[in-house]
mmCIF file of C-alpha atoms in Angstrom:
data_model
loop_
_atom_site.group_PDB
_atom_site.id
_atom_site.type_symbol
_atom_site.label_atom_id
_atom_site.label_comp_id
_atom_site.label_asym_id
_atom_site.label_seq_id
_atom_site.Cartn_x
_atom_site.Cartn_y
_atom_site.Cartn_z
ATOM 1 C CA MET C 1 5.922 -28.286 2.275
ATOM 2 C CA ASP C 2 3.939 -25.329 0.928
ATOM 3 C CA PHE C 3 4.380 -21.720 1.959
ATOM 4 C CA LEU C 4 1.043 -20.008 1.525
ATOM 5 C CA ASP C 5 1.552 -16.262 1.373
ATOM 6 C CA LEU C 6 3.757 -13.319 2.229
ATOM 7 C CA ASP C 7 2.507 -12.953 5.795
ATOM 8 C CA HIS C 8 4.327 -9.662 6.413
ATOM 9 C CA VAL C 9 7.533 -7.789 5.692
ATOM 10 C CA GLU C 10 9.762 -6.293 8.350
ATOM 11 C CA PHE C 11 11.889 -3.233 7.719
ATOM 12 C CA HIS C 12 14.793 -2.335 9.942
ATOM 13 C CA VAL C 13 14.871 1.448 10.114
ATOM 14 C CA GLY C 14 16.677 4.217 11.930
ATOM 15 C CA ASP C 15 13.467 5.754 13.290
ATOM 16 C CA ALA C 16 10.328 3.595 13.292
ATOM 17 C CA ARG C 17 8.030 6.514 14.074
ATOM 18 C CA GLN C 18 9.289 8.597 11.159
ATOM 19 C CA ALA C 19 9.056 5.624 8.799
ATOM 20 C CA ALA C 20 5.523 4.916 10.032
ATOM 21 C CA TYR C 21 4.487 8.492 9.382
ATOM 22 C CA VAL C 22 5.701 8.237 5.776
ATOM 23 C CA LEU C 23 3.701 5.029 5.238
ATOM 24 C CA SER C 24 0.558 6.545 6.734
ATOM 25 C CA ALA C 25 0.819 10.055 5.319
ATOM 26 C CA GLY C 26 2.079 9.033 1.876
ATOM 27 C CA LEU C 27 0.575 5.604 1.222
ATOM 28 C CA GLY C 28 -2.477 5.537 3.499
ATOM 29 C CA PHE C 29 -1.427 2.808 5.956
ATOM 30 C CA ARG C 30 -2.952 2.482 9.456
ATOM 31 C CA LEU C 31 -1.106 1.817 12.689
ATOM 32 C CA LEU C 32 -2.315 -1.569 13.994
ATOM 33 C CA ALA C 33 0.021 -2.493 16.851
ATOM 34 C CA GLN C 34 3.192 -1.426 18.613
ATOM 35 C CA GLY C 35 5.740 -2.775 21.049
ATOM 36 C CA GLY C 36 8.994 -2.100 22.816
ATOM 37 C CA PRO C 37 10.831 -2.847 26.070
ATOM 38 C CA GLU C 38 7.632 -2.302 28.045
ATOM 39 C CA THR C 39 5.848 -5.087 26.087
ATOM 40 C CA GLY C 40 8.660 -7.642 26.134
ATOM 41 C CA LEU C 41 10.736 -6.477 23.139
ATOM 42 C CA PRO C 42 14.026 -5.460 24.774
ATOM 43 C CA GLY C 43 16.251 -3.004 22.970
ATOM 44 C CA GLN C 44 13.830 -2.176 20.181
ATOM 45 C CA ARG C 45 10.759 -0.225 19.123
ATOM 46 C CA SER C 46 8.402 -1.876 16.619
ATOM 47 C CA LEU C 47 5.303 -0.523 14.878
ATOM 48 C CA LEU C 48 2.958 -2.671 12.785
ATOM 49 C CA LEU C 49 1.091 -0.921 9.967
ATOM 50 C CA GLY C 50 -1.447 -2.351 7.563
ATOM 51 C CA GLN C 51 -3.741 -1.671 4.663
ATOM 52 C CA GLY C 52 -5.972 -4.300 3.080
ATOM 53 C CA GLY C 53 -4.115 -7.586 3.476
ATOM 54 C CA CYS C 54 -0.672 -5.917 3.563
ATOM 55 C CA ARG C 55 1.234 -5.920 6.861
ATOM 56 C CA VAL C 56 4.461 -3.943 7.323
ATOM 57 C CA LEU C 57 6.475 -4.162 10.548
ATOM 58 C CA LEU C 58 8.952 -1.359 11.272
ATOM 59 C CA THR C 59 11.677 -2.048 13.837
ATOM 60 C CA SER C 60 14.345 0.301 15.207
ATOM 61 C CA GLY C 61 17.135 -0.724 17.543
ATOM 62 C CA LEU C 62 17.365 1.336 20.717
ATOM 63 C CA GLU C 63 21.003 0.435 21.315
ATOM 64 C CA PRO C 64 23.970 0.033 18.921
ATOM 65 C CA GLY C 65 24.268 -3.721 19.401
ATOM 66 C CA HIS C 66 20.678 -4.527 18.438
ATOM 67 C CA PRO C 67 20.399 -6.447 15.108
ATOM 68 C CA ALA C 68 18.130 -3.741 13.642
ATOM 69 C CA ALA C 69 20.669 -1.024 14.457
ATOM 70 C CA GLN C 70 23.459 -3.115 12.951
ATOM 71 C CA TYR C 71 21.418 -3.720 9.795
ATOM 72 C CA VAL C 72 20.763 0.015 9.374
ATOM 73 C CA ALA C 73 24.457 0.779 9.892
ATOM 74 C CA ARG C 74 25.331 -1.585 7.026
ATOM 75 C CA HIS C 75 22.471 -0.974 4.612
ATOM 76 C CA GLY C 76 20.402 2.000 5.678
ATOM 77 C CA ASP C 77 16.656 1.508 6.082
ATOM 78 C CA GLY C 78 15.517 -1.605 4.255
ATOM 79 C CA VAL C 79 13.668 -4.908 4.224
ATOM 80 C CA ALA C 80 15.288 -7.307 6.692
ATOM 81 C CA VAL C 81 12.590 -10.009 6.906
ATOM 82 C CA LEU C 82 10.243 -11.526 4.329
ATOM 83 C CA ALA C 83 7.821 -13.606 6.400
ATOM 84 C CA PHE C 84 6.178 -16.670 4.835
ATOM 85 C CA GLY C 85 2.819 -17.861 6.118
ATOM 86 C CA THR C 86 2.612 -21.635 6.519
ATOM 87 C CA PRO C 87 0.189 -24.155 8.056
ATOM 88 C CA ASP C 88 3.069 -25.802 9.945
ATOM 89 C CA ALA C 89 6.096 -23.680 10.848
ATOM 90 C CA THR C 90 7.927 -26.602 12.458
ATOM 91 C CA ALA C 91 7.643 -28.792 9.373
ATOM 92 C CA GLY C 92 8.440 -25.825 7.140
ATOM 93 C CA TYR C 93 11.602 -25.097 9.120
ATOM 94 C CA ALA C 94 12.730 -28.727 8.899
ATOM 95 C CA ALA C 95 12.037 -28.879 5.153
ATOM 96 C CA ALA C 96 13.859 -25.618 4.448
ATOM 97 C CA VAL C 97 16.924 -26.654 6.455
ATOM 98 C CA ALA C 98 16.946 -30.063 4.764
ATOM 99 C CA GLY C 99 16.861 -28.226 1.424
ATOM 100 C CA GLY C 100 19.918 -26.127 2.233
ATOM 101 C CA ALA C 101 18.634 -23.191 4.292
ATOM 102 C CA ARG C 102 20.552 -22.147 7.388
ATOM 103 C CA GLY C 103 18.531 -22.298 10.585
ATOM 104 C CA VAL C 104 18.578 -18.920 12.341
ATOM 105 C CA GLU C 105 15.906 -19.391 15.033
ATOM 106 C CA PRO C 106 14.284 -22.794 15.726
ATOM 107 C CA PRO C 107 10.484 -23.040 15.975
ATOM 108 C CA ARG C 108 8.850 -21.627 19.084
ATOM 109 C CA GLU C 109 5.273 -20.907 20.104
ATOM 110 C CA ASP C 110 4.234 -17.772 21.942
ATOM 111 C CA GLY C 111 0.796 -16.217 22.169
ATOM 112 C CA GLY C 112 -0.822 -18.639 19.736
ATOM 113 C CA VAL C 113 1.775 -17.971 17.004
ATOM 114 C CA VAL C 114 4.508 -20.410 15.985
ATOM 115 C CA THR C 115 7.530 -18.792 14.348
ATOM 116 C CA ALA C 116 10.895 -19.935 13.037
ATOM 117 C CA VAL C 117 13.592 -18.132 11.059
ATOM 118 C CA VAL C 118 15.805 -19.375 8.220
ATOM 119 C CA SER C 119 18.297 -17.715 5.911
ATOM 120 C CA GLY C 120 17.291 -15.924 2.723
ATOM 121 C CA PHE C 121 19.734 -13.802 0.701
ATOM 122 C CA GLY C 122 22.347 -11.352 1.931
ATOM 123 C CA ASP C 123 21.230 -10.111 5.356
ATOM 124 C CA VAL C 124 17.537 -10.786 4.617
ATOM 125 C CA VAL C 125 15.972 -13.739 6.438
ATOM 126 C CA HIS C 126 12.637 -15.542 6.202
ATOM 127 C CA ARG C 127 10.378 -15.780 9.214
ATOM 128 C CA LEU C 128 8.030 -18.763 8.970
ATOM 129 C CA VAL C 129 4.695 -17.943 10.615
ATOM 130 C CA GLU C 130 1.985 -20.384 11.665
ATOM 131 C CA ARG C 131 -1.056 -18.630 13.105
ATOM 132 C CA ARG C 132 -3.146 -20.629 15.556
ATOM 133 C CA SER C 133 -4.740 -17.761 17.495
ATOM 134 C CA GLY C 134 -3.849 -14.638 19.399
ATOM 135 C CA GLU C 135 -1.716 -11.584 18.638
ATOM 136 C CA PHE C 136 0.104 -10.766 15.417
ATOM 137 C CA LEU C 137 3.544 -11.447 16.888
ATOM 138 C CA PRO C 138 4.675 -11.747 20.511
ATOM 139 C CA GLY C 139 5.357 -8.351 22.093
ATOM 140 C CA LEU C 140 3.099 -6.362 19.770
ATOM 141 C CA VAL C 141 0.079 -4.789 21.447
ATOM 142 C CA ALA C 142 -2.902 -3.829 19.301
ATOM 143 C CA VAL C 143 -3.745 -0.141 18.970
ATOM 144 C CA PRO C 144 -7.428 -0.096 19.939
ATOM 145 C CA ASP C 145 -8.550 2.837 17.798
ATOM 146 C CA GLY C 146 -6.672 1.734 14.678
ATOM 147 C CA GLY C 147 -4.985 5.105 14.574
ATOM 148 C CA VAL C 148 -2.045 6.462 12.621
ATOM 149 C CA PRO C 149 1.236 7.813 13.983
ATOM 150 C CA ASP C 150 1.613 11.535 14.593
ATOM 151 C CA GLY C 151 -1.468 12.648 12.714
ATOM 152 C CA GLY C 152 -1.100 10.741 9.437
ATOM 153 C CA VAL C 153 -4.292 10.143 7.492
ATOM 154 C CA PRO C 154 -5.192 6.528 6.593
ATOM 155 C CA ASP C 155 -6.869 5.490 3.361
ATOM 156 C CA PRO C 156 -7.483 1.732 3.651
ATOM 157 C CA GLY C 157 -8.981 1.317 0.183
ATOM 158 C CA LEU C 158 -5.840 1.865 -1.890
ATOM 159 C CA VAL C 159 -3.954 -1.424 -1.347
ATOM 160 C CA ARG C 160 -4.991 -5.094 -1.227
ATOM 161 C CA GLY C 161 -1.671 -6.721 -0.363
ATOM 162 C CA ILE C 162 1.882 -7.364 -1.602
ATOM 163 C CA ASP C 163 2.025 -8.728 -5.145
ATOM 164 C CA HIS C 164 5.752 -9.487 -5.255
ATOM 165 C CA ALA C 165 9.180 -8.539 -3.913
ATOM 166 C CA ALA C 166 12.029 -7.639 -6.276
ATOM 167 C CA VAL C 167 15.488 -8.754 -5.145
ATOM 168 C CA CYS C 168 18.838 -7.600 -6.539
ATOM 169 C CA VAL C 169 21.764 -10.041 -6.396
ATOM 170 C CA PRO C 170 25.363 -9.524 -7.579
ATOM 171 C CA ASP C 171 26.610 -10.608 -10.973
ATOM 172 C CA GLY C 172 27.114 -14.380 -11.016
ATOM 173 C CA GLU C 173 24.725 -15.202 -8.136
ATOM 174 C CA LEU C 174 21.373 -15.524 -9.931
ATOM 175 C CA ASP C 175 21.604 -19.242 -10.757
ATOM 176 C CA ALA C 176 22.540 -20.169 -7.195
ATOM 177 C CA THR C 177 19.782 -17.983 -5.734
ATOM 178 C CA VAL C 178 17.144 -19.546 -7.994
ATOM 179 C CA ALA C 179 18.382 -23.032 -7.090
ATOM 180 C CA TYR C 180 18.234 -22.141 -3.393
ATOM 181 C CA TYR C 181 14.552 -21.170 -3.542
ATOM 182 C CA ARG C 182 13.679 -24.255 -5.537
ATOM 183 C CA GLU C 183 15.463 -26.633 -3.166
ATOM 184 C CA ALA C 184 14.831 -25.013 0.218
ATOM 185 C CA PHE C 185 11.270 -23.763 -0.319
ATOM 186 C CA GLY C 186 9.913 -25.672 -3.309
ATOM 187 C CA PHE C 187 9.445 -22.543 -5.438
ATOM 188 C CA ASP C 188 9.139 -22.798 -9.233
ATOM 189 C CA VAL C 189 10.494 -20.502 -11.962
ATOM 190 C CA VAL C 190 7.412 -18.958 -13.600
ATOM 191 C CA PHE C 191 8.951 -16.210 -15.760
ATOM 192 C CA GLU C 192 12.349 -15.120 -17.022
ATOM 193 C CA GLU C 193 13.622 -12.303 -19.194
ATOM 194 C CA TYR C 194 16.766 -10.484 -20.256
ATOM 195 C CA ILE C 195 16.232 -6.729 -19.917
ATOM 196 C CA GLU C 196 18.117 -4.083 -21.900
ATOM 197 C CA VAL C 197 18.035 -0.404 -20.997
ATOM 198 C CA GLY C 198 20.394 1.559 -23.238
ATOM 199 C CA GLY C 199 23.848 0.036 -22.813
ATOM 200 C CA GLN C 200 22.832 -1.787 -19.643
ATOM 201 C CA GLY C 201 21.613 -5.337 -19.300
ATOM 202 C CA MET C 202 20.120 -7.417 -16.505
ATOM 203 C CA PHE C 203 18.838 -10.945 -16.059
ATOM 204 C CA SER C 204 15.484 -11.494 -14.339
ATOM 205 C CA ARG C 205 13.869 -14.708 -13.123
ATOM 206 C CA VAL C 206 10.652 -14.926 -11.155
ATOM 207 C CA VAL C 207 10.252 -17.688 -8.563
ATOM 208 C CA GLN C 208 6.916 -18.445 -6.942
ATOM 209 C CA SER C 209 5.562 -20.723 -4.220
ATOM 210 C CA PRO C 210 3.294 -23.565 -5.409
ATOM 211 C CA SER C 211 0.375 -21.752 -3.753
ATOM 212 C CA GLY C 212 1.038 -18.696 -5.934
ATOM 213 C CA GLY C 213 0.941 -16.546 -2.796
ATOM 214 C CA ILE C 214 4.662 -15.665 -2.658
ATOM 215 C CA THR C 215 6.466 -14.227 -5.683
ATOM 216 C CA LEU C 216 10.096 -13.088 -5.801
ATOM 217 C CA THR C 217 11.550 -11.341 -8.845
ATOM 218 C CA LEU C 218 15.308 -12.013 -8.787
ATOM 219 C CA ILE C 219 17.470 -9.547 -10.747
ATOM 220 C CA GLN C 220 21.172 -9.767 -11.600
ATOM 221 C CA PRO C 221 23.173 -7.147 -13.536
ATOM 222 C CA ASP C 222 24.957 -8.229 -16.696
ATOM 223 C CA GLY C 223 28.607 -7.691 -15.875
ATOM 224 C CA ALA C 224 29.521 -7.519 -19.569
ATOM 225 C CA ARG C 225 27.390 -4.383 -20.091
ATOM 226 C CA GLU C 226 27.485 -0.830 -18.739
ATOM 227 C CA PRO C 227 26.750 -0.487 -15.002
ATOM 228 C CA GLY C 228 23.291 0.807 -14.141
ATOM 229 C CA GLN C 229 20.626 0.973 -11.476
ATOM 230 C CA VAL C 230 21.009 -2.615 -10.230
ATOM 231 C CA ASP C 231 24.709 -1.937 -9.741
ATOM 232 C CA ASP C 232 23.694 1.292 -7.975
ATOM 233 C CA PHE C 233 21.447 -0.640 -5.606
ATOM 234 C CA LEU C 234 24.103 -3.237 -4.790
ATOM 235 C CA ALA C 235 26.687 -0.511 -4.126
ATOM 236 C CA TRP C 236 24.439 1.882 -2.177
ATOM 237 C CA HIS C 237 22.687 -0.875 -0.211
ATOM 238 C CA GLY C 238 25.927 -2.737 0.455
ATOM 239 C CA GLY C 239 25.097 -6.104 -1.112
ATOM 240 C CA PRO C 240 22.009 -8.079 -2.147
ATOM 241 C CA GLY C 241 18.614 -7.002 -0.871
ATOM 242 C CA VAL C 242 15.002 -6.100 -1.628
ATOM 243 C CA GLN C 243 14.956 -3.324 -4.215
ATOM 244 C CA HIS C 244 11.178 -2.845 -4.216
ATOM 245 C CA LEU C 245 7.872 -4.235 -3.040
ATOM 246 C CA ALA C 246 4.865 -4.180 -5.371
ATOM 247 C CA LEU C 247 1.567 -3.233 -3.758
ATOM 248 C CA SER C 248 -1.476 -4.873 -5.334
ATOM 249 C CA CYS C 249 -4.166 -2.229 -5.959
ATOM 250 C CA PRO C 250 -7.837 -2.608 -6.921
ATOM 251 C CA ASP C 251 -7.520 0.613 -8.964
ATOM 252 C CA VAL C 252 -3.957 1.720 -9.656
ATOM 253 C CA ALA C 253 -5.033 5.026 -11.211
ATOM 254 C CA ALA C 254 -7.008 5.944 -8.096
ATOM 255 C CA ALA C 255 -4.062 4.902 -5.923
ATOM 256 C CA VAL C 256 -1.661 7.071 -7.951
ATOM 257 C CA ASP C 257 -4.002 10.047 -7.671
ATOM 258 C CA ALA C 258 -4.424 9.607 -3.921
ATOM 259 C CA MET C 259 -0.753 9.009 -3.170
ATOM 260 C CA ALA C 260 0.435 11.802 -5.477
ATOM 261 C CA GLY C 261 -2.004 14.075 -3.662
ATOM 262 C CA ARG C 262 -0.263 13.088 -0.435
ATOM 263 C CA GLY C 263 3.135 14.067 -1.878
ATOM 264 C CA LEU C 264 4.455 10.719 -3.160
ATOM 265 C CA GLY C 265 6.368 11.016 -6.446
ATOM 266 C CA PHE C 266 6.340 8.575 -9.363
ATOM 267 C CA ALA C 267 8.879 7.757 -12.060
ATOM 268 C CA PRO C 268 7.926 9.581 -15.293
ATOM 269 C CA THR C 269 7.171 7.790 -18.563
ATOM 270 C CA PRO C 270 7.824 9.417 -21.990
ATOM 271 C CA ASP C 271 4.730 10.258 -24.042
ATOM 272 C CA ALA C 272 6.077 8.150 -26.919
ATOM 273 C CA TYR C 273 5.415 4.991 -24.881
ATOM 274 C CA TYR C 274 1.650 5.583 -25.073
ATOM 275 C CA ASP C 275 1.648 5.940 -28.854
ATOM 276 C CA THR C 276 2.027 2.141 -29.034
ATOM 277 C CA LEU C 277 -1.088 1.399 -26.979
ATOM 278 C CA ALA C 278 -3.527 1.882 -29.878
ATOM 279 C CA ALA C 279 -7.116 1.374 -28.682
ATOM 280 C CA ARG C 280 -6.129 0.731 -25.098
ATOM 281 C CA PRO C 281 -6.980 3.391 -22.458
ATOM 282 C CA ALA C 282 -3.893 5.437 -23.306
ATOM 283 C CA GLU C 283 -5.021 8.859 -22.066
ATOM 284 C CA ARG C 284 -6.057 7.644 -18.609
ATOM 285 C CA LEU C 285 -2.641 6.019 -18.239
ATOM 286 C CA ARG C 286 -0.590 8.746 -19.938
ATOM 287 C CA SER C 287 -1.620 11.483 -17.510
ATOM 288 C CA ARG C 288 -0.388 9.391 -14.588
ATOM 289 C CA GLY C 289 2.642 7.642 -16.139
ATOM 290 C CA ILE C 290 1.132 4.164 -15.667
ATOM 291 C CA LEU C 291 2.379 1.351 -17.910
ATOM 292 C CA LEU C 292 0.192 -1.375 -19.410
ATOM 293 C CA ASP C 293 1.216 -4.892 -20.438
ATOM 294 C CA ARG C 294 -0.220 -8.396 -20.690
ATOM 295 C CA ASP C 295 0.741 -12.039 -20.369
ATOM 296 C CA HIS C 296 -1.074 -15.151 -21.628
ATOM 297 C CA TRP C 297 -3.888 -14.716 -19.099
ATOM 298 C CA GLY C 298 -4.666 -11.003 -19.036
ATOM 299 C CA GLU C 299 -3.517 -7.415 -18.516
ATOM 300 C CA LEU C 300 -1.591 -5.622 -15.804
ATOM 301 C CA TYR C 301 -0.915 -1.964 -14.971
ATOM 302 C CA GLN C 302 2.322 -0.939 -13.213
ATOM 303 C CA ILE C 303 4.157 2.152 -11.997
ATOM 304 C CA PHE C 304 7.240 2.778 -9.819
ATOM 305 C CA ALA C 305 7.212 5.374 -7.048
ATOM 306 C CA THR C 306 10.324 7.467 -6.542
ATOM 307 C CA SER C 307 12.527 6.340 -3.672
ATOM 308 C CA LEU C 308 11.905 7.889 -0.257
ATOM 309 C CA HIS C 309 15.180 6.591 1.189
ATOM 310 C CA VAL C 310 18.292 8.709 1.634
ATOM 311 C CA ARG C 311 20.424 6.078 -0.147
ATOM 312 C CA ARG C 312 17.894 5.917 -3.009
ATOM 313 C CA THR C 313 17.727 2.156 -2.658
ATOM 314 C CA PHE C 314 14.288 0.806 -1.706
ATOM 315 C CA PHE C 315 11.121 2.017 -3.459
ATOM 316 C CA TRP C 316 7.475 0.955 -3.886
ATOM 317 C CA GLU C 317 5.668 -0.256 -6.994
ATOM 318 C CA LEU C 318 1.920 -0.166 -7.605
ATOM 319 C CA ILE C 319 0.363 -2.948 -9.683
ATOM 320 C CA GLU C 320 -3.169 -3.822 -10.814
ATOM 321 C CA ARG C 321 -3.879 -7.180 -12.426
ATOM 322 C CA HIS C 322 -6.765 -8.159 -14.671
ATOM 323 C CA GLY C 323 -6.231 -11.892 -15.088
ATOM 324 C CA ALA C 324 -2.450 -11.627 -15.575
ATOM 325 C CA ARG C 325 -0.541 -14.188 -13.515
ATOM 326 C CA THR C 326 3.074 -13.306 -14.348
ATOM 327 C CA PHE C 327 4.612 -10.335 -16.175
ATOM 328 C CA GLY C 328 4.591 -9.028 -19.724
ATOM 329 C CA THR C 329 7.643 -8.430 -21.878
ATOM 330 C CA ALA C 330 7.096 -4.694 -22.484
ATOM 331 C CA ASN C 331 6.559 -3.211 -19.030
ATOM 332 C CA ILE C 332 9.724 -4.432 -17.345
ATOM 333 C CA PRO C 333 12.167 -2.621 -19.687
ATOM 334 C CA ALA C 334 9.947 0.480 -19.589
ATOM 335 C CA LEU C 335 9.752 0.411 -15.790
ATOM 336 C CA TYR C 336 13.488 0.083 -15.419
ATOM 337 C CA ALA C 337 14.096 2.778 -18.021
ATOM 338 C CA ALA C 338 11.897 5.085 -15.926
ATOM 339 C CA LYS C 339 13.863 4.235 -12.778
ATOM 340 C CA GLU C 340 17.135 4.710 -14.676
ATOM 341 C CA ARG C 341 16.088 8.258 -15.632
ATOM 342 C CA GLU C 342 15.330 8.996 -11.970
ATOM 343 C CA LEU C 343 18.614 7.631 -10.592
ATOM 344 C CA ALA C 344 20.837 9.078 -13.325
ATOM 345 C CA ALA C 345 20.410 12.503 -11.739
ATOM 346 C CA VAL C 346 21.857 11.387 -8.389
ATOM 347 C CA ARG C 347 24.438 8.849 -9.572
ATOM 348 C CA THR C 348 28.143 9.461 -9.136
ATOM 349 C CA PRO C 349 30.017 9.704 -12.470
ATOM 350 C CA ALA C 350 30.750 5.953 -12.585
ATOM 351 C CA VAL C 351 29.876 2.796 -10.702
ATOM 352 C CA ALA C 352 33.029 0.735 -10.279
ATOM 353 C CA ARG C 353 32.806 -3.010 -10.734
#
């Protein structure tokens, strides 16, 4: 059973309207739909935002017992659902459960959309979405003017979609997590690397759906090395979760300029990094802190934004690909070194294991 694409991501947040304003004002997203008790979504407020092919659903619980409120109490704002598009949600649910996934919600059809939910990692689940016709999800009502919340300014040309999700798992859980995605969803390992940043170390494996439309970068800290940012995430988030989402951009330099102009910060890169780029477009990248790398098929540009979350857990990445299908071996250590410099300033003196 194939899973075609990352249909949408759902964040559970303390205040959906505030989170929506940040996405619109800082990253140029548009408000597409909204829902709440008055539209058949009891106990919650949800806002759907989009840009290009990227869809982000923000949900806040309106009462303490709502699952979104409970998630935020445990983890702070964060990704709670990675939704997989599929041509047959019922068959996809059966295949995933047969492969070892835990069934959370059995398939149901409402408004021309068939959905089902299965387990993922930690408190993150996967919603399987089969679109036949109708609304985006039951209970969400389209915003007719395609507006933005509270006066934010959209810029729909910056982002195409979501390139990949990066997931942090505790030391010792990487092998089991990789096996789970291979057996339950039919994903393949397409890239792996051991990353060293100073005295820290981390293992990274990339799993991808056969369609190529869903990519998860799975990261585990090396417990034999010094604790670092992955340990920070696991401690501050309260267990495994989505550390960042990479937004695919047609022009990452233009996106950085636009988003920086809106107030979004980016992790700095030392000038010495660009001395190794030789004839490549070093100056255009240097002024913005963008990194360049390549795999067997082409080049890719990448940069991490600084975290907007109070726990300094989740953050966004911007990526532009020119033929590259996976990841290079130079950018990942440089990206994580940049994030390490950012988090070192807010870290407590030691992260206990």
